[in-house]
Tab-separated table of C-alpha atoms in Angstrom:
chain	number	residue	atom	x	y	z
K	1	MET	CA	6.359	25.629	-6.852
K	2	ALA	CA	6.429	22.476	-4.532
K	3	PHE	CA	7.122	18.826	-4.385
K	4	TYR	CA	5.197	16.346	-3.026
K	5	SER	CA	6.862	12.395	-1.498
K	6	THR	CA	4.693	9.583	-2.359
K	7	ASN	CA	4.726	9.944	1.300
K	8	GLU	CA	2.816	13.338	1.176
K	9	PHE	CA	0.108	12.234	-1.236
K	10	LYS	CA	-3.258	11.870	0.249
K	11	ALA	CA	-7.660	12.390	-0.779
K	12	GLY	CA	-7.422	15.672	-2.844
K	13	LEU	CA	-3.679	16.757	-3.102
K	14	LYS	CA	-3.100	17.853	-6.617
K	15	ILE	CA	-0.443	17.091	-8.576
K	16	MET	CA	0.976	17.523	-12.381
K	17	LEU	CA	1.275	13.997	-14.484
K	18	ASP	CA	2.045	14.531	-17.874
K	19	GLY	CA	1.977	18.188	-18.089
K	20	GLU	CA	-2.137	17.473	-16.462
K	21	PRO	CA	-2.718	18.882	-13.142
K	22	CYS	CA	-4.356	16.076	-11.668
K	23	ASN	CA	-6.224	14.879	-8.251
K	24	VAL	CA	-5.227	12.232	-5.719
K	25	LEU	CA	-8.240	9.784	-5.201
K	26	GLU	CA	-6.674	6.625	-3.508
K	27	ASN	CA	-2.888	6.047	-2.146
K	28	GLU	CA	-2.069	2.538	-0.873
K	29	TYR	CA	1.302	1.754	-0.213
K	30	VAL	CA	2.579	-1.676	-1.495
K	31	LYS	CA	6.021	-3.924	-0.829
K	32	PRO	CA	7.110	-6.982	-1.739
K	33	GLY	CA	8.245	-9.063	1.026
K	34	LYS	CA	12.077	-7.444	0.279
K	35	GLY	CA	12.657	-4.511	-1.270
K	36	GLN	CA	11.742	-1.946	-3.063
K	37	ALA	CA	8.283	-0.161	-1.946
K	38	PHE	CA	5.712	1.498	-4.402
K	39	ASN	CA	2.528	3.626	-4.094
K	40	ARG	CA	0.099	2.587	-5.841
K	41	VAL	CA	-2.330	5.563	-6.835
K	42	LYS	CA	-5.873	6.722	-7.944
K	43	ILE	CA	-5.443	9.796	-9.978
K	44	ARG	CA	-7.456	11.414	-11.867
K	45	LYS	CA	-7.342	13.866	-14.680
K	46	LEU	CA	-8.804	17.446	-14.091
K	47	ILE	CA	-8.410	19.022	-17.163
K	48	SER	CA	-9.665	14.930	-18.938
K	49	GLY	CA	-12.101	13.643	-16.422
K	50	LYS	CA	-9.848	10.339	-16.674
K	51	VAL	CA	-9.384	8.022	-13.977
K	52	LEU	CA	-6.520	6.108	-13.831
K	53	GLU	CA	-3.533	4.289	-11.576
K	54	LYS	CA	-0.123	5.394	-11.375
K	55	THR	CA	2.907	3.020	-9.100
K	56	PHE	CA	5.339	5.111	-7.930
K	57	LYS	CA	8.693	4.424	-5.681
K	58	SER	CA	7.941	5.243	-2.321
K	59	GLY	CA	9.413	8.379	-2.301
K	60	ASP	CA	9.915	10.411	-5.263
K	61	THR	CA	8.767	13.178	-5.783
K	62	VAL	CA	6.419	14.856	-8.354
K	63	GLU	CA	5.565	18.565	-8.940
K	64	GLY	CA	2.413	19.700	-7.047
K	65	ALA	CA	-0.054	21.578	-9.281
K	66	ASP	CA	-1.180	24.712	-8.843
K	67	VAL	CA	-4.894	24.178	-8.594
K	68	MET	CA	-7.508	26.040	-6.171
K	69	ASP	CA	-10.906	25.065	-5.926
K	70	ILE	CA	-13.034	28.519	-5.530
K	71	SER	CA	-17.105	29.282	-5.287
K	72	LEU	CA	-18.520	31.858	-7.302
K	73	ALA	CA	-22.260	32.917	-8.044
K	74	TYR	CA	-23.337	32.077	-11.601
K	75	LEU	CA	-24.426	35.383	-13.498
K	76	TYR	CA	-24.982	34.723	-17.222
K	77	THR	CA	-23.203	32.988	-20.483
K	78	ASP	CA	-22.814	34.891	-23.878
K	79	GLY	CA	-22.791	32.216	-25.580
K	80	GLU	CA	-18.683	31.845	-25.987
K	81	PHE	CA	-18.592	31.844	-22.050
K	82	TRP	CA	-20.029	31.903	-18.385
K	83	HIS	CA	-19.720	34.165	-16.194
K	84	PHE	CA	-19.193	33.817	-12.564
K	85	MET	CA	-18.630	36.674	-9.938
K	86	ASN	CA	-17.372	36.619	-6.371
K	87	ASN	CA	-20.140	38.050	-4.720
K	88	ASP	CA	-17.692	39.702	-1.612
K	89	THR	CA	-15.389	41.449	-4.021
K	90	PHE	CA	-17.724	41.416	-7.204
K	91	GLU	CA	-14.448	40.183	-9.228
K	92	GLN	CA	-16.406	38.165	-12.190
K	93	ILE	CA	-14.464	34.701	-14.241
K	94	ALA	CA	-15.358	33.772	-17.724
K	95	ALA	CA	-14.790	30.029	-18.233
K	96	ASP	CA	-15.352	28.222	-21.481
K	97	LYS	CA	-16.764	25.287	-23.122
K	98	ALA	CA	-14.051	23.007	-22.289
K	99	ALA	CA	-14.227	24.202	-18.649
K	100	VAL	CA	-17.638	23.692	-18.018
K	101	GLY	CA	-18.632	21.021	-20.290
K	102	ASP	CA	-22.144	19.137	-19.345
K	103	ASN	CA	-22.226	20.609	-16.431
K	104	LEU	CA	-23.980	23.745	-18.077
K	105	LYS	CA	-27.482	22.149	-18.356
K	106	TRP	CA	-26.652	22.176	-14.263
K	107	LEU	CA	-26.014	26.603	-14.380
K	108	VAL	CA	-28.730	28.811	-12.343
K	109	GLU	CA	-28.817	32.536	-12.329
K	110	ASN	CA	-26.927	32.887	-8.596
K	111	ASP	CA	-26.229	29.364	-7.617
K	112	PRO	CA	-22.417	28.866	-5.857
K	113	CYS	CA	-20.470	26.757	-8.153
K	114	THR	CA	-17.097	25.715	-7.820
K	115	ILE	CA	-14.803	26.954	-10.566
K	116	THR	CA	-11.529	25.321	-10.642
K	117	LEU	CA	-8.714	26.860	-11.440
K	118	TRP	CA	-5.253	25.775	-12.102
K	119	ASN	CA	-3.194	28.709	-12.786
K	120	GLY	CA	-5.374	30.911	-12.281
K	121	SER	CA	-7.337	29.664	-15.004
K	122	PRO	CA	-11.310	27.850	-15.000
K	123	ILE	CA	-10.656	23.583	-15.623
K	124	THR	CA	-13.541	22.987	-14.389
K	125	VAL	CA	-17.370	24.371	-13.242
K	126	THR	CA	-19.020	21.870	-10.347
K	127	PRO	CA	-22.905	22.807	-10.079
K	128	PRO	CA	-23.873	22.828	-6.684
K	129	ASN	CA	-25.065	19.306	-5.560
K	130	PHE	CA	-29.438	20.108	-5.464
K	131	VAL	CA	-30.605	22.747	-8.267
K	132	GLU	CA	-33.915	23.900	-8.524
K	133	LEU	CA	-34.947	24.133	-12.112
K	134	GLN	CA	-38.404	24.796	-12.986
K	135	ILE	CA	-39.939	22.732	-16.130
K	136	THR	CA	-40.411	23.679	-19.452
K	137	GLU	CA	-42.354	21.172	-21.101
K	138	THR	CA	-43.310	17.423	-20.308
K	139	ASP	CA	-45.784	15.325	-21.184
K	140	PRO	CA	-49.389	15.929	-19.486
K	141	GLY	CA	-49.274	13.164	-16.734
K	142	LEU	CA	-52.023	11.086	-15.819
K	143	LYS	CA	-53.551	12.235	-12.143
K	144	GLY	CA	-53.749	10.319	-8.870
K	145	ASP	CA	-49.614	8.432	-9.979
K	146	THR	CA	-47.803	9.262	-6.620
K	147	ALA	CA	-45.283	6.072	-7.189
K	148	GLY	CA	-43.494	7.689	-9.910
K	149	THR	CA	-42.518	4.494	-12.319
K	150	GLY	CA	-40.994	4.749	-14.961
K	151	GLY	CA	-41.369	8.217	-15.045
K	152	LYS	CA	-41.349	10.834	-18.097
K	153	PRO	CA	-37.894	13.124	-19.787
K	154	ALA	CA	-39.215	16.275	-18.595
K	155	THR	CA	-36.807	19.400	-20.156
K	156	CYS	CA	-36.469	22.038	-17.430
K	157	SER	CA	-35.602	25.599	-18.653
K	158	THR	CA	-31.805	25.367	-18.768
K	159	GLY	CA	-32.165	22.369	-21.189
K	160	ALA	CA	-31.573	19.638	-18.915
K	161	VAL	CA	-33.517	16.546	-19.653
K	162	VAL	CA	-34.837	14.370	-16.498
K	163	ARG	CA	-36.769	12.187	-15.855
K	164	VAL	CA	-39.760	13.156	-13.476
K	165	PRO	CA	-42.493	10.965	-12.052
K	166	LEU	CA	-45.807	11.142	-13.944
K	167	PHE	CA	-47.698	13.823	-12.038
K	168	ILE	CA	-44.963	16.751	-12.852
K	169	GLN	CA	-46.881	19.390	-15.245
K	170	THR	CA	-44.657	21.848	-16.518
K	171	GLY	CA	-44.280	24.768	-15.431
K	172	GLU	CA	-43.526	23.392	-11.781
K	173	VAL	CA	-40.345	23.712	-10.336
K	174	ILE	CA	-38.166	20.338	-8.999
K	175	LYS	CA	-35.478	19.363	-7.503
K	176	VAL	CA	-32.425	17.107	-9.063
K	177	ASP	CA	-29.097	16.098	-7.483
K	178	THR	CA	-26.641	16.553	-10.252
K	179	ARG	CA	-24.554	14.553	-9.519
K	180	SER	CA	-26.461	11.525	-10.946
K	181	GLY	CA	-29.003	13.651	-12.840
K	182	GLU	CA	-32.096	12.474	-10.478
K	183	TYR	CA	-35.061	13.718	-10.400
K	184	VAL	CA	-35.364	14.368	-6.008
K	185	SER	CA	-38.022	16.318	-5.296
K	186	ARG	CA	-40.647	19.577	-5.966
K	187	ALA	CA	-38.958	22.308	-4.844
K	188	GLN	CA	-39.491	23.818	-1.491
K	189	LYS	CA	-41.954	27.102	-1.987
Z	1	MET	CA	-10.936	20.932	25.649
Z	2	THR	CA	-10.899	18.286	22.960
Z	3	SER	CA	-10.923	15.643	23.927
Z	4	HIS	CA	-14.114	14.740	23.643
Z	5	SER	CA	-13.373	14.313	19.941
Z	6	VAL	CA	-10.229	11.990	19.611
Z	7	HIS	CA	-10.921	8.501	18.570
Z	8	TRP	CA	-9.404	7.080	21.574
Z	9	GLN	CA	-11.401	3.506	20.622
Z	10	PRO	CA	-9.094	1.021	19.577
Z	11	THR	CA	-8.667	0.010	16.067
Z	12	ALA	CA	-9.857	-3.987	16.041
Z	13	ASP	CA	-13.151	-4.850	18.230
Z	14	ILE	CA	-12.349	-6.086	21.624
Z	15	GLU	CA	-13.489	-9.739	20.304
Z	16	VAL	CA	-10.947	-9.888	17.575
Z	17	LEU	CA	-8.815	-8.707	20.389
Z	18	GLN	CA	-9.596	-12.052	22.489
Z	19	LYS	CA	-9.417	-14.088	19.305
Z	20	ARG	CA	-5.859	-12.684	18.549
Z	21	ALA	CA	-4.405	-13.930	22.384
Z	22	SER	CA	-6.226	-17.464	21.340
Z	23	MET	CA	-3.897	-17.771	18.581
Z	24	MET	CA	-1.624	-16.418	20.442
Z	25	ARG	CA	-1.723	-19.438	22.948
Z	26	ALA	CA	-2.440	-21.723	19.935
Z	27	ILE	CA	1.169	-20.419	18.851
Z	28	ARG	CA	2.618	-21.085	22.208
Z	29	ASP	CA	1.659	-24.964	21.739
Z	30	PHE	CA	2.645	-25.284	18.828
Z	31	PHE	CA	6.617	-24.279	19.273
Z	32	ALA	CA	5.574	-26.476	22.775
Z	33	LYS	CA	5.263	-29.362	21.258
Z	34	ARG	CA	7.832	-29.156	19.226
Z	35	ASP	CA	10.708	-28.458	21.488
Z	36	VAL	CA	11.617	-25.179	20.555
Z	37	TRP	CA	11.751	-23.054	22.827
Z	38	GLU	CA	10.926	-19.318	23.643
Z	39	VAL	CA	13.330	-16.575	24.054
Z	40	GLU	CA	13.256	-12.310	24.310
Z	41	THR	CA	16.220	-10.616	22.626
Z	42	PRO	CA	16.703	-6.543	23.127
Z	43	ASN	CA	14.468	-4.573	21.071
Z	44	LEU	CA	16.806	-1.823	21.222
Z	45	SER	CA	20.681	-2.494	19.976
Z	46	SER	CA	23.858	-0.806	18.722
Z	47	ALA	CA	23.531	-2.113	14.940
Z	48	THR	CA	20.364	-2.793	12.619
Z	49	VAL	CA	20.186	-3.531	8.827
Z	50	THR	CA	22.049	-1.865	6.068
Z	51	ASP	CA	19.619	-3.625	3.916
Z	52	GLU	CA	18.310	-0.849	1.674
Z	53	HIS	CA	15.010	-0.873	1.339
Z	54	LEU	CA	15.332	-1.039	5.179
Z	55	GLN	CA	14.429	2.166	7.506
Z	56	GLY	CA	14.992	1.665	10.922
Z	57	PHE	CA	13.873	4.067	14.233
Z	58	SER	CA	16.811	5.027	16.104
Z	59	THR	CA	16.890	6.720	19.192
Z	60	VAL	CA	19.306	8.256	22.044
Z	61	PHE	CA	19.910	6.376	25.047
Z	62	VAL	CA	21.325	8.998	28.292
Z	63	GLY	CA	22.708	6.630	31.118
Z	64	PRO	CA	25.873	5.766	33.002
Z	65	GLY	CA	28.462	4.970	30.066
Z	66	ALA	CA	26.527	6.961	28.061
Z	67	ALA	CA	26.692	10.000	29.225
Z	68	ALA	CA	27.122	11.970	26.058
Z	69	GLY	CA	24.119	9.788	24.370
Z	70	ARG	CA	24.552	6.571	22.498
Z	71	THR	CA	22.507	5.616	19.412
Z	72	LEU	CA	20.310	2.858	19.219
Z	73	TYR	CA	18.374	1.397	16.619
Z	74	LEU	CA	15.090	-0.524	17.305
Z	75	GLN	CA	14.794	-3.834	15.268
Z	76	THR	CA	13.383	-4.841	12.280
Z	77	SER	CA	13.538	-7.729	13.396
Z	78	PRO	CA	15.295	-10.010	15.637
Z	79	GLU	CA	17.187	-12.277	13.386
Z	80	TYR	CA	20.813	-10.970	14.141
Z	81	ALA	CA	20.123	-11.458	18.066
Z	82	MET	CA	18.300	-14.821	17.979
Z	83	LYS	CA	21.332	-15.639	15.553
Z	84	ARG	CA	24.220	-15.039	18.377
Z	85	LEU	CA	21.967	-17.436	20.304
Z	86	LEU	CA	21.769	-20.284	17.871
Z	87	ALA	CA	25.939	-20.199	17.811
Z	88	ALA	CA	26.046	-19.622	21.595
Z	89	GLY	CA	24.068	-23.450	21.432
Z	90	SER	CA	20.475	-22.628	21.893
Z	91	GLY	CA	19.158	-25.248	19.635
Z	92	ALA	CA	15.725	-24.633	18.181
Z	93	ILE	CA	14.625	-21.046	19.527
Z	94	TYR	CA	11.127	-19.276	18.261
Z	95	GLN	CA	9.955	-15.138	19.629
Z	96	ILE	CA	6.913	-13.552	18.989
Z	97	CYS	CA	7.816	-9.270	19.454
Z	98	LYS	CA	7.197	-6.291	18.435
Z	99	ALA	CA	9.456	-5.470	15.024
Z	100	TYR	CA	10.049	-1.886	13.871
Z	101	ARG	CA	10.418	-0.542	10.914
Z	102	ASN	CA	9.828	3.506	9.719
Z	103	GLU	CA	8.297	4.810	5.991
Z	104	GLU	CA	5.975	2.157	6.285
Z	105	ALA	CA	1.834	2.326	7.008
Z	106	GLY	CA	-0.824	2.036	5.191
Z	107	ARG	CA	-3.539	-0.847	4.339
Z	108	ARG	CA	-1.329	-4.046	4.924
Z	109	HIS	CA	1.282	-2.388	7.522
Z	110	ASN	CA	1.927	-0.523	10.307
Z	111	PRO	CA	5.479	0.942	11.589
Z	112	GLU	CA	5.264	-1.110	14.750
Z	113	PHE	CA	4.088	-5.456	14.109
Z	114	THR	CA	4.506	-8.584	15.732
Z	115	MET	CA	6.641	-10.898	14.012
Z	116	LEU	CA	7.007	-14.317	14.953
Z	117	GLU	CA	10.590	-15.779	14.162
Z	118	TRP	CA	11.650	-18.514	14.376
Z	119	TYR	CA	14.720	-21.089	14.045
Z	120	ARG	CA	15.248	-24.833	13.353
Z	121	PRO	CA	18.979	-25.844	13.058
Z	122	GLY	CA	19.321	-29.232	10.414
Z	123	PHE	CA	17.043	-27.853	8.702
Z	124	ASP	CA	16.725	-26.651	4.643
Z	125	HIS	CA	14.119	-23.967	3.723
Z	126	PHE	CA	12.091	-26.790	2.213
Z	127	ALA	CA	11.724	-28.258	5.357
Z	128	LEU	CA	11.003	-25.092	7.342
Z	129	MET	CA	8.464	-24.200	4.412
Z	130	GLN	CA	7.277	-27.825	5.562
Z	131	GLU	CA	6.374	-26.534	9.692
Z	132	LEU	CA	4.951	-23.148	8.802
Z	133	ASP	CA	2.927	-24.681	5.930
Z	134	GLU	CA	1.559	-26.653	9.072
Z	135	LEU	CA	0.836	-23.168	11.426
Z	136	ILE	CA	-0.501	-21.219	8.722
Z	137	GLN	CA	-3.163	-24.820	7.993
Z	138	SER	CA	-4.346	-24.642	11.981
Z	139	LEU	CA	-4.082	-21.419	12.178
Z	140	CYS	CA	-6.142	-20.311	8.976
Z	141	HIS	CA	-7.500	-23.332	8.250
Z	142	THR	CA	-5.833	-23.534	5.125
Z	143	GLN	CA	-5.200	-26.223	2.417
Z	144	PRO	CA	-1.690	-27.391	2.565
Z	145	ALA	CA	0.657	-24.571	0.285
Z	146	ASP	CA	1.504	-24.779	-3.614
Z	147	ARG	CA	5.090	-24.737	-4.039
Z	148	ILE	CA	7.068	-22.824	-6.840
Z	149	SER	CA	10.053	-21.267	-7.588
Z	150	TYR	CA	10.665	-17.721	-8.066
Z	151	GLN	CA	11.973	-18.236	-11.444
Z	152	GLN	CA	9.323	-20.595	-12.614
Z	153	ALA	CA	6.606	-18.299	-11.698
Z	154	CYS	CA	8.006	-15.402	-13.899
Z	155	LEU	CA	7.657	-17.573	-16.733
Z	156	GLU	CA	4.012	-18.599	-15.977
Z	157	HIS	CA	2.621	-15.174	-15.178
Z	158	LEU	CA	4.795	-12.347	-16.679
Z	159	GLN	CA	6.427	-14.753	-19.794
Z	160	LEU	CA	9.230	-13.502	-18.057
Z	161	ASP	CA	12.997	-15.392	-17.187
Z	162	PRO	CA	13.426	-13.481	-14.528
Z	163	LEU	CA	17.405	-14.792	-14.063
Z	164	SER	CA	18.696	-14.301	-17.689
Z	165	SER	CA	16.391	-11.269	-18.731
Z	166	ASN	CA	18.323	-7.933	-19.900
Z	167	LEU	CA	16.787	-4.373	-18.831
Z	168	GLU	CA	15.337	-4.155	-21.846
Z	169	GLU	CA	13.076	-6.792	-21.468
Z	170	LEU	CA	12.732	-5.832	-17.669
Z	171	ARG	CA	11.124	-2.610	-18.741
Z	172	GLU	CA	9.240	-4.348	-21.500
Z	173	ALA	CA	7.555	-5.930	-19.557
Z	174	ALA	CA	6.384	-3.692	-17.028
Z	175	ASN	CA	5.229	-1.446	-19.473
Z	176	LYS	CA	2.842	-3.605	-20.488
Z	177	LEU	CA	1.409	-3.581	-17.054
Z	178	GLY	CA	0.846	0.150	-17.407
Z	179	HIS	CA	4.341	1.292	-15.545
Z	180	GLY	CA	6.150	2.180	-18.197
Z	181	ASP	CA	7.365	5.893	-16.553
Z	182	LEU	CA	8.385	3.906	-13.923
Z	183	ALA	CA	10.493	1.799	-15.867
Z	184	ALA	CA	11.932	4.096	-18.432
Z	185	ASN	CA	13.849	6.034	-15.260
Z	186	GLU	CA	14.495	2.829	-13.211
Z	187	SER	CA	17.943	0.727	-14.326
Z	188	ASP	CA	18.090	-1.065	-10.999
Z	189	ARG	CA	17.288	-5.090	-12.158
Z	190	ASP	CA	15.989	-5.934	-8.869
Z	191	VAL	CA	13.450	-2.768	-8.419
Z	192	LEU	CA	11.855	-3.645	-11.717
Z	193	LEU	CA	11.238	-8.030	-10.958
Z	194	GLN	CA	10.547	-6.481	-7.530
Z	195	LEU	CA	7.977	-3.774	-9.560
Z	196	LEU	CA	6.737	-6.945	-11.552
Z	197	PHE	CA	6.586	-9.240	-9.113
Z	198	CYS	CA	3.595	-7.029	-7.281
Z	199	ASP	CA	1.796	-6.464	-10.195
Z	200	GLY	CA	2.368	-9.739	-12.350
Z	201	VAL	CA	3.321	-12.397	-9.745
Z	202	GLU	CA	1.603	-11.733	-6.797
Z	203	PRO	CA	-2.626	-11.074	-7.600
Z	204	HIS	CA	-1.478	-14.487	-9.508
Z	205	ILE	CA	-0.558	-16.957	-7.293
Z	206	GLY	CA	-1.972	-18.456	-3.112
Z	207	GLN	CA	-5.298	-16.856	-3.981
Z	208	VAL	CA	-6.818	-20.282	-3.324
Z	209	ARG	CA	-4.527	-22.049	-0.959
Z	210	PRO	CA	-1.406	-19.903	0.987
Z	211	CYS	CA	1.782	-20.177	-2.283
Z	212	PHE	CA	5.301	-20.442	-1.411
Z	213	VAL	CA	8.101	-18.849	-4.116
Z	214	TYR	CA	11.500	-19.853	-3.401
Z	215	ASP	CA	14.809	-19.862	-4.795
Z	216	PHE	CA	15.102	-15.811	-5.190
Z	217	PRO	CA	17.184	-14.188	-7.908
Z	218	ALA	CA	20.916	-14.372	-5.962
Z	219	SER	CA	20.710	-10.497	-5.727
Z	220	GLN	CA	17.858	-10.891	-3.466
Z	221	ALA	CA	19.625	-13.280	-1.197
Z	222	SER	CA	19.841	-10.938	1.781
Z	223	LEU	CA	21.012	-13.360	4.225
Z	224	ALA	CA	19.970	-16.939	2.802
Z	225	LYS	CA	22.685	-18.985	1.343
Z	226	LEU	CA	23.260	-19.312	-2.219
Z	227	ASN	CA	21.661	-22.665	-4.412
Z	228	PRO	CA	24.395	-24.734	-4.226
Z	229	ASP	CA	23.489	-26.261	-7.520
Z	230	ASP	CA	22.598	-23.284	-9.172
Z	231	ARG	CA	24.148	-19.396	-7.728
Z	232	ARG	CA	22.408	-17.491	-9.852
Z	233	VAL	CA	19.300	-18.144	-7.031
Z	234	ALA	CA	19.296	-18.094	-3.685
Z	235	GLN	CA	17.990	-20.587	-1.174
Z	236	ARG	CA	15.760	-17.616	0.562
Z	237	PHE	CA	11.856	-18.075	0.344
Z	238	GLU	CA	8.523	-16.317	0.583
Z	239	LEU	CA	4.433	-17.218	1.756
Z	240	TYR	CA	1.877	-15.341	-0.210
Z	241	PHE	CA	-1.957	-16.192	0.776
Z	242	ARG	CA	-4.711	-13.302	-0.680
Z	243	ASN	CA	-1.994	-10.515	-2.245
Z	244	LEU	CA	-0.595	-10.751	1.518
Z	245	GLU	CA	2.715	-11.289	1.836
Z	246	LEU	CA	3.485	-13.232	5.253
Z	247	ALA	CA	6.816	-14.723	5.616
Z	248	ASN	CA	9.863	-14.454	4.640
Z	249	GLY	CA	13.069	-17.246	5.254
Z	250	PHE	CA	15.925	-18.110	4.619
Z	251	HIS	CA	18.470	-21.542	4.670
Z	252	GLU	CA	20.343	-19.133	6.795
Z	253	LEU	CA	23.858	-17.862	5.162
Z	254	ASP	CA	27.259	-18.876	8.294
Z	255	ASN	CA	29.172	-17.805	5.539
Z	256	ALA	CA	31.034	-14.802	8.175
Z	257	GLU	CA	32.911	-13.304	5.134
Z	258	GLU	CA	30.473	-13.466	2.696
Z	259	GLN	CA	27.275	-11.775	5.124
Z	260	LEU	CA	30.166	-9.343	5.490
Z	261	ALA	CA	30.806	-8.122	2.239
Z	262	ARG	CA	26.794	-8.447	1.336
Z	263	PHE	CA	26.310	-5.536	4.130
Z	264	GLU	CA	29.464	-4.127	2.586
Z	265	GLN	CA	27.140	-4.015	-0.880
Z	266	ASP	CA	23.899	-2.677	0.708
Z	267	ASN	CA	26.018	0.049	2.492
Z	268	LEU	CA	27.803	0.584	-1.364
Z	269	LYS	CA	23.799	1.037	-2.774
Z	270	ARG	CA	23.358	3.131	-0.010
Z	271	ARG	CA	26.349	5.426	-0.651
Z	272	GLN	CA	25.096	5.443	-3.863
Z	273	GLN	CA	21.401	6.924	-3.399
Z	274	GLY	CA	22.598	9.333	-1.123
Z	275	LYS	CA	21.196	7.405	1.674
Z	276	ALA	CA	23.028	6.951	4.730
Z	277	GLU	CA	25.548	3.984	5.633
Z	278	LYS	CA	24.141	1.853	8.247
Z	279	PRO	CA	26.955	0.738	11.054
Z	280	ILE	CA	27.467	-3.543	10.585
Z	281	ASP	CA	26.489	-4.994	13.246
Z	282	PRO	CA	29.991	-6.587	14.518
Z	283	TYR	CA	28.451	-9.089	17.119
Z	284	LEU	CA	25.786	-10.791	14.210
Z	285	LEU	CA	29.990	-11.178	12.218
Z	286	GLY	CA	31.482	-12.542	15.439
Z	287	ALA	CA	28.896	-15.460	15.712
Z	288	LEU	CA	29.150	-16.056	12.542
Z	289	GLU	CA	32.911	-16.553	12.714
Z	290	ALA	CA	32.802	-18.752	15.587
Z	291	GLY	CA	29.988	-20.713	13.976
Z	292	LEU	CA	26.542	-20.918	13.349
Z	293	PRO	CA	24.460	-24.751	12.953
Z	294	PRO	CA	23.502	-24.978	9.606
Z	295	CYS	CA	19.874	-24.282	9.901
Z	296	ALA	CA	17.049	-22.079	8.248
Z	297	GLY	CA	14.960	-19.432	9.832
Z	298	VAL	CA	11.459	-17.511	8.929
Z	299	ALA	CA	10.057	-14.413	9.870
Z	300	VAL	CA	6.199	-14.400	9.483
Z	301	GLY	CA	3.975	-11.433	9.820
Z	302	LEU	CA	1.668	-12.368	12.567
Z	303	ASP	CA	-0.736	-9.339	12.408
Z	304	ARG	CA	-1.338	-10.429	8.635
Z	305	VAL	CA	-1.979	-14.675	9.504
Z	306	PHE	CA	-5.285	-12.738	11.650
Z	307	MET	CA	-6.060	-10.937	9.168
Z	308	LEU	CA	-6.192	-13.776	6.848
Z	309	ALA	CA	-8.262	-15.932	9.604
Z	310	LEU	CA	-10.334	-13.266	10.860
Z	311	ASN	CA	-11.049	-12.388	7.556
Z	312	LYS	CA	-9.844	-8.859	7.627
Z	313	SER	CA	-9.067	-6.842	5.212
Z	314	GLN	CA	-7.033	-3.954	6.982
Z	315	ILE	CA	-4.005	-4.311	9.583
Z	316	ARG	CA	-5.823	-1.850	11.552
Z	317	ASP	CA	-8.466	-3.920	11.946
Z	318	VAL	CA	-5.936	-6.538	13.503
Z	319	LEU	CA	-4.104	-3.951	16.358
Z	320	SER	CA	-5.490	-2.884	19.337
Z	321	PHE	CA	-4.093	1.181	18.751
Z	322	ASP	CA	-2.749	1.736	14.629
Z	323	ILE	CA	-0.595	4.736	14.161
Z	324	GLY	CA	-3.034	6.771	13.458
Z	325	ASN	CA	-3.823	6.731	16.606
Z	326	ALA	CA	-1.373	5.247	18.361
């Protein structure tokens, strides 16, 4: 496995820390007036999702993590695994509950998802930034409300609960930002 | 052609560069009024610094007398050449020049930066701190600076005596700041002290007004005299303001023998760490042997002073072009 010096640290580099693959978020060079230079590095642990700051002596090396992102289409879940497929090669990969985490509520059949692999195994599944979901249940809203003040909860086909404006009705398809979990608009037909 | 997409524009606004120019003028006025005269010394020299934490750039001169090529180093500061002028009887001098340090780049660092350095025969480091304070007040409109000894600063902010604490106590303090992993593998007291100072002291000093820290541990004396009353500390100071280290000054070491011993010690450390040794500057040692007048000197990172004066958070904001598009 490759080793990276602090000079190679930049946002997006994947390194190993405490036995866990991590993503470098920021790398700041700090140096006292005279003396040893340090790199203050902001890191996200890819499995636990924890963000932390770690200081290295400048020039120190760290083992790289064999992590890569691939784009696969979501197929289905059998309850234990979530299955994804490469639409060109038809190769399939199954991700477990730990890898899918809370994102399972954004998984829509055929949507392209980003699967992060560590040593070949999925560790995280990231849905597209925007998904279209059908509403399976929401209180009937008041006609004429377009401002969406306050809104109301709506349950979607995937199980996600999203706050929607009052005019949105059961059966409609809405566009949701998966990063914030917020309603964006009605889906374009 | 891809030239349309390159970022050719300056990293600083033109307006900032104009303000920079007027501050340069103000600095020259400041010294003219005090009869400190401006000098220029070579950027390229045959020797460089031995300090294990400074990495110089080198290049090769080929020409008359150097057909096979002769290694020359870009200065990391004009200190040695200016001391040679002092030994030759220059009196009080200052210089505004570029200094070059490899491996240093970031929000507060550029490998090539502008340095103001000056020397005052007859001054000790306290008198020079006073003069530097006056310059900073006039440029950055700051209140008079605080002064605190290195020991006191560590006692107040780390609850640790930097002069007597042992390796375990330093590691424990680093652990408290979240640097347990780094500290566990570090056996150099000074590296631990520098880490603790960066993270545990710097953020707490010089926030409202600039702060001088003086009397650094003797192991970090660099080119400063040891304090004759307490040889555990050196007559070295640094100036901090709002998380920026602005200046480093010394009551200058004038003993050639001791200077040589420190350079050799540096090279020994370099060897132990697998780094290349650096040639020791014979001209500086010659000047010290001939006699350096008792003096104090200080080097100021001018780009950082401009950052503070112009309220900019990154060094690139005050440079015409930083290393990213130099």
